[in-house]
């Protein structure tokens, strides 16, 4: 069987390199001979060692019956959407690392794949090389998942780690991340939480079986986090992390992405630098966590190739991993959430703030004044924030406190 | 399809309870109707809510063509070996949590299952409820695994945690574990490392494809660890953990179970109490870790039921998860290992010890004298220990230092 790789960027070139490095092993696991026949890219690859496989024309792939697996590593919605759909309709397996596309059109592709008796697999779209979607679906299958929470974006975790460990400002930490190649020149997708949002949307869809679209997930980024917020959390033995999560509440499913306060010794609170981690809480299972480098050329390529093996070796027995399309009604309003909140105010606002929010625990050894509230409902929190404003109390920060 | 549960102890009764609690979900994932038809136990279950399913006679299961899946949760080698073998030979899937049996006879059962076109699945045998064996086999399939290292036994991790966090002696921590039901009255299998040994033997077999038997794995327990060793490690920012591991060295595969020194902030060094964690290091993948409660009734039952779903829904497409039998030659001598060593000696022996082993880094703020050696080969370490003895230098501790 032949493979076509669409998009020869970091992940795509990694897939080709890792494939040829481990070809024997991959063929052995797949149970058949495999080769990369096409590399599709609009850029000129005539100087690449794989020039003989290069084509600019996706139709070469589509019209070649030898190609059984299309690896889509272009990223973005267009033309990846079109190429993926046409590949599936032509009866070819599609394997992707493209979280944006999976989050936007996963249900559609999963349905087409099912109809055409092929696989649409996307392990690499969340957590890069960390085996996550397969074990989530397969091994957690028997029980009830009450929550999934994760550090889903390595760039923001690197930035938060520098703020926590080195006391850097957000701006300085972002610059360091950019200088080290961990952040794009335009870092919005990372620091504003959109990347984490797509990933928690995919995880939610998979775990609860219905497509949850990114625009349904309330999303806050880390751009407003101050060094003083990080210091206050530290003084309480906590770290601020960008957490994407979905939780079963009494009223329904709540999902959001937001900078949150976690104990430094907790499973997620302890994850530093560019590492990612996803914690799954099951009614029978307790907490399990998957941890690793969430990105990088070789880890992501490795996850893509595992999916290629899986697609090919599953044969006619198509994976059930997936979900169905749904109206925008799988989640309920994020304000149904119930958490304690870490509040920081100027020292002069201490009394008013404590009277409004209630003080469960004062944080000692900080500039200004910081404290933890009792557990508050999200609607109540909003109402109290409004009241604080009316009373002239400026909340320097108000971050949810989580136990992951 | 009907299920028979053999052995109604903690795990077996958990399987039945969790099955009925989540039956709809399980049937939905399995794609067929399922029910527990038999519970086999030599004890009298006539007063149990499941009395109508109870039989003392395993032949009832064997002779009933309706039974497609046998869940073996007896533990121990006999009669579990006999029951499992006869079930597989009769063309029934077998799912087990019995690590002792898998470690001793896995290859034989896997071969019979293959021949009979059924599954022998044992996810719950390592790491309890943590999805581990499936993702290891399936998602890490493309690359080279250079090491697997884990905290594989919750009892010893609880004991070590109490020694680390509360400064308890081994004896007091063991008693506390027994009082809390985390340790057996006869704790040898845990504290002498045999349980962890079986689990790393299973992991090694799975990752490297050949059956490694527990007696091939060099095993040291935690019974000789002193509070002063823990204190010395702490002074260096490290924790002592019982680590089972297998590593690719230049000469071949080395596996062992031994109390080891890890940085407290490292992925495994940070795992406390009864939690387990397994770190997998891949050439392409980097480090990934799986973490969770390694034991407990509901988590283990949950893992068993995931295997039941998997066995049933895989249909004719039998899982390749497994390995082949092998002579006792998959591993090389554990002394081919290369690590730094944490040495503790009486203050009066300081100079002699440093001259013998070499001092890479002195540990400050400890009673006696403690230091890290440079990286030493295992044979060299043994030779130096012998020399120390000849020179009258008593090594109060000599523990390998690992980077997991």
Short mmCIF file of N, CA and C in Angstrom, two decimals, chain A residues 18 21-22 25-26 28-31 123 129-132 134-145 265-267 270 275 283-293 298-299 302-303 305-306 309-310 313-315 317 319-320, chain B residues 18 21-22 25-26 28-31 123 129-132 134-145 265-267 270 275 283-293 298-299 302-303 305-306 309-310 313-315 317 319-320:
data_model
loop_
_atom_site.label_atom_id
_atom_site.label_comp_id
_atom_site.label_asym_id
_atom_site.label_seq_id
_atom_site.Cartn_x
_atom_site.Cartn_y
_atom_site.Cartn_z
N UNK A 18 10.80 9.92 9.62
CA UNK A 18 10.63 8.85 10.62
C UNK A 18 10.16 7.55 9.94
N UNK A 21 13.20 5.92 8.48
CA UNK A 21 14.09 5.46 9.55
C UNK A 21 13.57 4.15 10.16
N UNK A 22 12.27 4.06 10.33
CA UNK A 22 11.69 2.90 11.04
C UNK A 22 10.85 2.01 10.13
N UNK A 25 10.09 -1.75 10.95
CA UNK A 25 9.24 -1.90 12.13
C UNK A 25 7.78 -1.53 11.81
N UNK A 26 7.62 -0.46 11.05
CA UNK A 26 6.28 0.00 10.70
C UNK A 26 5.58 -1.02 9.82
N UNK A 28 6.22 -4.16 9.63
CA UNK A 28 5.99 -5.35 10.45
C UNK A 28 4.72 -5.21 11.27
N UNK A 29 4.54 -4.04 11.88
CA UNK A 29 3.34 -3.81 12.69
C UNK A 29 2.10 -3.69 11.82
N UNK A 30 2.27 -3.07 10.65
CA UNK A 30 1.12 -2.86 9.77
C UNK A 30 0.71 -4.17 9.09
N UNK A 31 1.67 -5.08 8.99
CA UNK A 31 1.36 -6.36 8.36
C UNK A 31 1.34 -6.31 6.84
N UNK A 123 -4.91 11.10 15.99
CA UNK A 123 -4.24 11.04 17.29
C UNK A 123 -3.31 12.22 17.51
N UNK A 129 2.72 13.88 20.38
CA UNK A 129 3.14 12.48 20.46
C UNK A 129 2.55 11.69 21.61
N UNK A 130 1.83 12.34 22.50
CA UNK A 130 1.28 11.61 23.64
C UNK A 130 0.11 10.74 23.18
N UNK A 131 0.18 9.45 23.42
CA UNK A 131 -0.98 8.61 23.08
C UNK A 131 -2.13 9.02 23.98
N UNK A 132 -3.21 9.48 23.40
CA UNK A 132 -4.23 10.12 24.21
C UNK A 132 -5.63 9.76 23.72
N UNK A 134 -6.70 7.55 21.42
CA UNK A 134 -6.97 6.11 21.38
C UNK A 134 -7.20 5.54 22.76
N UNK A 135 -6.27 5.74 23.71
CA UNK A 135 -6.52 5.17 25.04
C UNK A 135 -7.76 5.75 25.70
N UNK A 136 -8.01 7.05 25.47
CA UNK A 136 -9.21 7.64 26.04
C UNK A 136 -10.45 6.90 25.57
N UNK A 137 -10.50 6.69 24.27
CA UNK A 137 -11.69 6.06 23.71
C UNK A 137 -11.77 4.58 24.06
N UNK A 138 -10.63 3.93 23.98
CA UNK A 138 -10.64 2.48 24.06
C UNK A 138 -10.59 1.97 25.49
N UNK A 139 -9.70 2.55 26.28
CA UNK A 139 -9.46 1.97 27.58
C UNK A 139 -10.33 2.57 28.67
N UNK A 140 -10.90 3.71 28.39
CA UNK A 140 -11.75 4.32 29.40
C UNK A 140 -13.21 4.05 29.05
N UNK A 141 -13.39 3.07 28.19
CA UNK A 141 -14.70 2.88 27.59
C UNK A 141 -15.79 2.43 28.53
N UNK A 142 -15.43 1.78 29.63
CA UNK A 142 -16.46 1.14 30.42
C UNK A 142 -17.18 2.09 31.36
N UNK A 143 -16.53 3.14 31.77
CA UNK A 143 -17.12 3.94 32.85
C UNK A 143 -17.50 5.33 32.42
N UNK A 144 -17.84 6.09 33.41
CA UNK A 144 -18.33 7.43 33.21
C UNK A 144 -17.15 8.39 33.38
N UNK A 145 -16.90 9.24 32.39
CA UNK A 145 -15.84 10.25 32.53
C UNK A 145 -16.49 11.51 33.09
N UNK A 265 1.95 20.92 43.58
CA UNK A 265 2.26 19.50 43.70
C UNK A 265 1.20 18.63 43.03
N UNK A 266 0.19 19.24 42.43
CA UNK A 266 -0.86 18.44 41.80
C UNK A 266 -0.36 17.91 40.46
N UNK A 267 -1.05 16.90 39.91
CA UNK A 267 -0.59 16.33 38.64
C UNK A 267 -0.40 17.37 37.53
N UNK A 270 2.17 20.52 38.33
CA UNK A 270 3.59 20.18 38.33
C UNK A 270 4.19 20.10 36.93
N UNK A 275 5.98 20.85 28.09
CA UNK A 275 5.23 19.60 28.26
C UNK A 275 3.73 19.86 28.34
N UNK A 283 -15.55 8.00 36.98
CA UNK A 283 -16.29 7.63 38.18
C UNK A 283 -15.73 6.33 38.77
N UNK A 284 -15.35 5.39 37.92
CA UNK A 284 -14.80 4.14 38.43
C UNK A 284 -13.28 4.17 38.45
N UNK A 285 -12.74 4.91 37.52
CA UNK A 285 -11.31 4.84 37.24
C UNK A 285 -10.46 5.69 38.15
N UNK A 286 -11.06 6.69 38.80
CA UNK A 286 -10.26 7.68 39.50
C UNK A 286 -9.57 8.57 38.49
N UNK A 287 -8.44 9.16 38.90
CA UNK A 287 -7.69 10.06 38.02
C UNK A 287 -6.61 9.30 37.27
N UNK A 288 -6.56 9.47 35.97
CA UNK A 288 -5.38 9.02 35.24
C UNK A 288 -4.87 10.20 34.44
N UNK A 289 -3.55 10.19 34.20
CA UNK A 289 -2.98 11.31 33.46
C UNK A 289 -2.05 10.82 32.37
N UNK A 290 -2.07 11.52 31.25
CA UNK A 290 -1.17 11.27 30.13
C UNK A 290 -0.29 12.50 29.99
N UNK A 291 0.99 12.27 29.86
CA UNK A 291 1.95 13.36 29.95
C UNK A 291 3.04 13.21 28.90
N UNK A 292 3.49 14.28 28.34
CA UNK A 292 4.61 14.20 27.40
C UNK A 292 4.79 15.52 26.68
N UNK A 293 5.76 15.53 25.75
CA UNK A 293 5.94 16.72 24.94
C UNK A 293 4.79 16.78 23.97
N UNK A 298 9.48 15.14 15.61
CA UNK A 298 9.53 13.69 15.69
C UNK A 298 8.38 13.09 16.52
N UNK A 299 8.05 13.66 17.70
CA UNK A 299 6.92 13.08 18.44
C UNK A 299 5.62 13.12 17.64
N UNK A 302 5.67 10.64 14.89
CA UNK A 302 5.53 9.31 15.48
C UNK A 302 4.06 8.97 15.72
N UNK A 303 3.29 9.93 16.21
CA UNK A 303 1.86 9.71 16.45
C UNK A 303 1.12 9.52 15.13
N UNK A 305 2.35 8.30 12.37
CA UNK A 305 2.68 6.98 11.81
C UNK A 305 2.00 5.85 12.58
N UNK A 306 1.78 6.03 13.88
CA UNK A 306 1.01 5.04 14.62
C UNK A 306 -0.40 4.93 14.07
N UNK A 309 -0.30 2.96 10.81
CA UNK A 309 -0.28 1.52 11.12
C UNK A 309 -1.68 1.05 11.49
N UNK A 310 -2.33 1.83 12.32
CA UNK A 310 -3.66 1.47 12.80
C UNK A 310 -4.66 1.42 11.66
N UNK A 313 -3.75 -1.67 9.43
CA UNK A 313 -3.88 -3.00 10.02
C UNK A 313 -5.30 -3.27 10.52
N UNK A 314 -6.10 -2.23 10.68
CA UNK A 314 -7.48 -2.46 11.12
C UNK A 314 -8.29 -3.14 10.02
N UNK A 315 -7.82 -3.00 8.78
CA UNK A 315 -8.48 -3.67 7.66
C UNK A 315 -9.94 -3.29 7.59
N UNK A 317 -12.15 -3.95 9.66
CA UNK A 317 -12.74 -3.70 10.98
C UNK A 317 -12.47 -2.27 11.39
N UNK A 319 -12.30 1.27 12.98
CA UNK A 319 -12.33 1.84 14.34
C UNK A 319 -13.63 2.58 14.61
N UNK A 320 -14.08 2.43 15.81
CA UNK A 320 -15.29 3.19 16.15
C UNK A 320 -14.95 4.55 16.75
N UNK B 18 -19.37 -3.04 38.50
CA UNK B 18 -19.20 -1.98 37.52
C UNK B 18 -19.92 -2.35 36.21
N UNK B 21 -23.53 -1.52 36.68
CA UNK B 21 -23.73 -0.08 36.79
C UNK B 21 -23.68 0.60 35.42
N UNK B 22 -22.75 0.12 34.57
CA UNK B 22 -22.53 0.79 33.27
C UNK B 22 -22.95 -0.08 32.09
N UNK B 25 -23.78 1.43 28.55
CA UNK B 25 -22.61 2.01 27.91
C UNK B 25 -21.67 0.92 27.37
N UNK B 26 -21.50 -0.11 28.16
CA UNK B 26 -20.61 -1.20 27.78
C UNK B 26 -21.17 -1.94 26.56
N UNK B 28 -23.20 -0.77 24.36
CA UNK B 28 -23.14 0.15 23.25
C UNK B 28 -21.76 0.16 22.60
N UNK B 29 -20.73 0.21 23.44
CA UNK B 29 -19.36 0.21 22.91
C UNK B 29 -19.00 -1.14 22.31
N UNK B 30 -19.48 -2.21 22.96
CA UNK B 30 -19.15 -3.55 22.48
C UNK B 30 -19.92 -3.88 21.20
N UNK B 31 -21.03 -3.21 21.01
CA UNK B 31 -21.83 -3.46 19.81
C UNK B 31 -22.67 -4.72 19.88
N UNK B 123 -4.84 -5.90 30.20
CA UNK B 123 -4.56 -4.48 30.49
C UNK B 123 -4.45 -4.23 31.99
N UNK B 129 -5.95 0.51 36.76
CA UNK B 129 -6.85 1.22 35.86
C UNK B 129 -6.17 2.11 34.85
N UNK B 130 -4.86 2.28 34.92
CA UNK B 130 -4.19 3.18 33.98
C UNK B 130 -4.12 2.52 32.60
N UNK B 131 -4.65 3.15 31.59
CA UNK B 131 -4.49 2.59 30.25
C UNK B 131 -3.01 2.63 29.88
N UNK B 132 -2.44 1.48 29.66
CA UNK B 132 -0.99 1.43 29.56
C UNK B 132 -0.53 0.46 28.47
N UNK B 134 -2.25 -1.20 26.10
CA UNK B 134 -2.80 -0.92 24.77
C UNK B 134 -2.12 0.28 24.12
N UNK B 135 -2.08 1.43 24.81
CA UNK B 135 -1.42 2.57 24.17
C UNK B 135 0.06 2.31 23.90
N UNK B 136 0.71 1.60 24.81
CA UNK B 136 2.12 1.29 24.59
C UNK B 136 2.29 0.54 23.29
N UNK B 137 1.46 -0.46 23.10
CA UNK B 137 1.62 -1.30 21.92
C UNK B 137 1.16 -0.59 20.66
N UNK B 138 0.05 0.10 20.80
CA UNK B 138 -0.62 0.62 19.62
C UNK B 138 -0.07 1.97 19.17
N UNK B 139 0.07 2.86 20.14
CA UNK B 139 0.38 4.24 19.78
C UNK B 139 1.87 4.51 19.73
N UNK B 140 2.65 3.65 20.35
CA UNK B 140 4.09 3.87 20.31
C UNK B 140 4.69 2.96 19.25
N UNK B 141 3.85 2.48 18.37
CA UNK B 141 4.25 1.43 17.46
C UNK B 141 5.31 1.80 16.45
N UNK B 142 5.39 3.07 16.10
CA UNK B 142 6.22 3.40 14.96
C UNK B 142 7.70 3.52 15.29
N UNK B 143 8.02 3.84 16.50
CA UNK B 143 9.41 4.16 16.79
C UNK B 143 10.10 3.18 17.70
N UNK B 144 11.27 3.58 18.10
CA UNK B 144 12.13 2.75 18.92
C UNK B 144 11.93 3.15 20.37
N UNK B 145 11.59 2.21 21.25
CA UNK B 145 11.48 2.52 22.67
C UNK B 145 12.84 2.25 23.31
N UNK B 265 11.49 16.78 41.35
CA UNK B 265 10.67 17.48 40.36
C UNK B 265 10.54 16.70 39.05
N UNK B 266 11.15 15.52 38.99
CA UNK B 266 11.08 14.74 37.74
C UNK B 266 9.72 14.06 37.64
N UNK B 267 9.35 13.60 36.44
CA UNK B 267 8.03 12.99 36.29
C UNK B 267 7.78 11.84 37.28
N UNK B 270 8.10 12.73 41.33
CA UNK B 270 7.01 13.54 41.87
C UNK B 270 5.76 12.72 42.19
N UNK B 275 -0.17 6.15 44.10
CA UNK B 275 -0.19 6.33 42.64
C UNK B 275 0.96 5.58 41.96
N UNK B 283 12.79 7.00 20.88
CA UNK B 283 13.79 7.74 20.12
C UNK B 283 13.12 8.90 19.38
N UNK B 284 11.94 8.69 18.84
CA UNK B 284 11.27 9.77 18.13
C UNK B 284 10.30 10.53 19.03
N UNK B 285 9.76 9.79 19.98
CA UNK B 285 8.64 10.27 20.76
C UNK B 285 9.03 11.16 21.93
N UNK B 286 10.28 11.07 22.37
CA UNK B 286 10.64 11.72 23.63
C UNK B 286 10.02 10.95 24.78
N UNK B 287 9.83 11.64 25.91
CA UNK B 287 9.26 10.99 27.09
C UNK B 287 7.75 11.16 27.12
N UNK B 288 7.05 10.07 27.33
CA UNK B 288 5.64 10.20 27.66
C UNK B 288 5.40 9.43 28.95
N UNK B 289 4.41 9.86 29.71
CA UNK B 289 4.15 9.19 30.97
C UNK B 289 2.67 8.91 31.14
N UNK B 290 2.39 7.77 31.73
CA UNK B 290 1.03 7.38 32.07
C UNK B 290 0.96 7.31 33.59
N UNK B 291 -0.06 7.89 34.17
CA UNK B 291 -0.10 8.09 35.61
C UNK B 291 -1.50 7.82 36.15
N UNK B 292 -1.60 7.22 37.30
CA UNK B 292 -2.91 7.04 37.92
C UNK B 292 -2.81 6.13 39.12
N UNK B 293 -3.97 5.84 39.71
CA UNK B 293 -4.00 4.89 40.81
C UNK B 293 -3.79 3.51 40.22
N UNK B 298 -12.50 -0.47 41.85
CA UNK B 298 -13.19 0.09 40.68
C UNK B 298 -12.25 0.38 39.51
N UNK B 299 -11.06 0.99 39.74
CA UNK B 299 -10.18 1.24 38.60
C UNK B 299 -9.77 -0.05 37.88
N UNK B 302 -12.61 -1.47 35.98
CA UNK B 302 -12.82 -0.63 34.80
C UNK B 302 -11.88 -1.06 33.66
N UNK B 303 -10.63 -1.34 33.99
CA UNK B 303 -9.67 -1.78 32.98
C UNK B 303 -10.04 -3.15 32.43
N UNK B 305 -13.03 -4.41 32.22
CA UNK B 305 -14.21 -4.28 31.35
C UNK B 305 -13.87 -3.63 30.02
N UNK B 306 -12.88 -2.73 30.00
CA UNK B 306 -12.44 -2.18 28.73
C UNK B 306 -11.89 -3.29 27.84
N UNK B 309 -14.80 -5.26 26.38
CA UNK B 309 -15.33 -4.53 25.21
C UNK B 309 -14.44 -4.77 24.00
N UNK B 310 -13.15 -4.66 24.24
CA UNK B 310 -12.18 -4.79 23.17
C UNK B 310 -12.21 -6.20 22.57
N UNK B 313 -15.60 -6.58 20.65
CA UNK B 313 -15.81 -5.74 19.48
C UNK B 313 -14.74 -5.94 18.42
N UNK B 314 -13.60 -6.54 18.79
CA UNK B 314 -12.55 -6.78 17.80
C UNK B 314 -13.02 -7.84 16.81
N UNK B 315 -13.96 -8.68 17.23
CA UNK B 315 -14.51 -9.69 16.34
C UNK B 315 -13.42 -10.58 15.80
N UNK B 317 -11.08 -9.75 13.92
CA UNK B 317 -9.82 -9.04 13.74
C UNK B 317 -9.04 -9.02 15.05
N UNK B 319 -6.54 -8.79 18.00
CA UNK B 319 -5.46 -7.88 18.40
C UNK B 319 -4.10 -8.54 18.24
N UNK B 320 -3.16 -7.74 17.82
CA UNK B 320 -1.80 -8.28 17.73
C UNK B 320 -1.03 -8.06 19.02
#
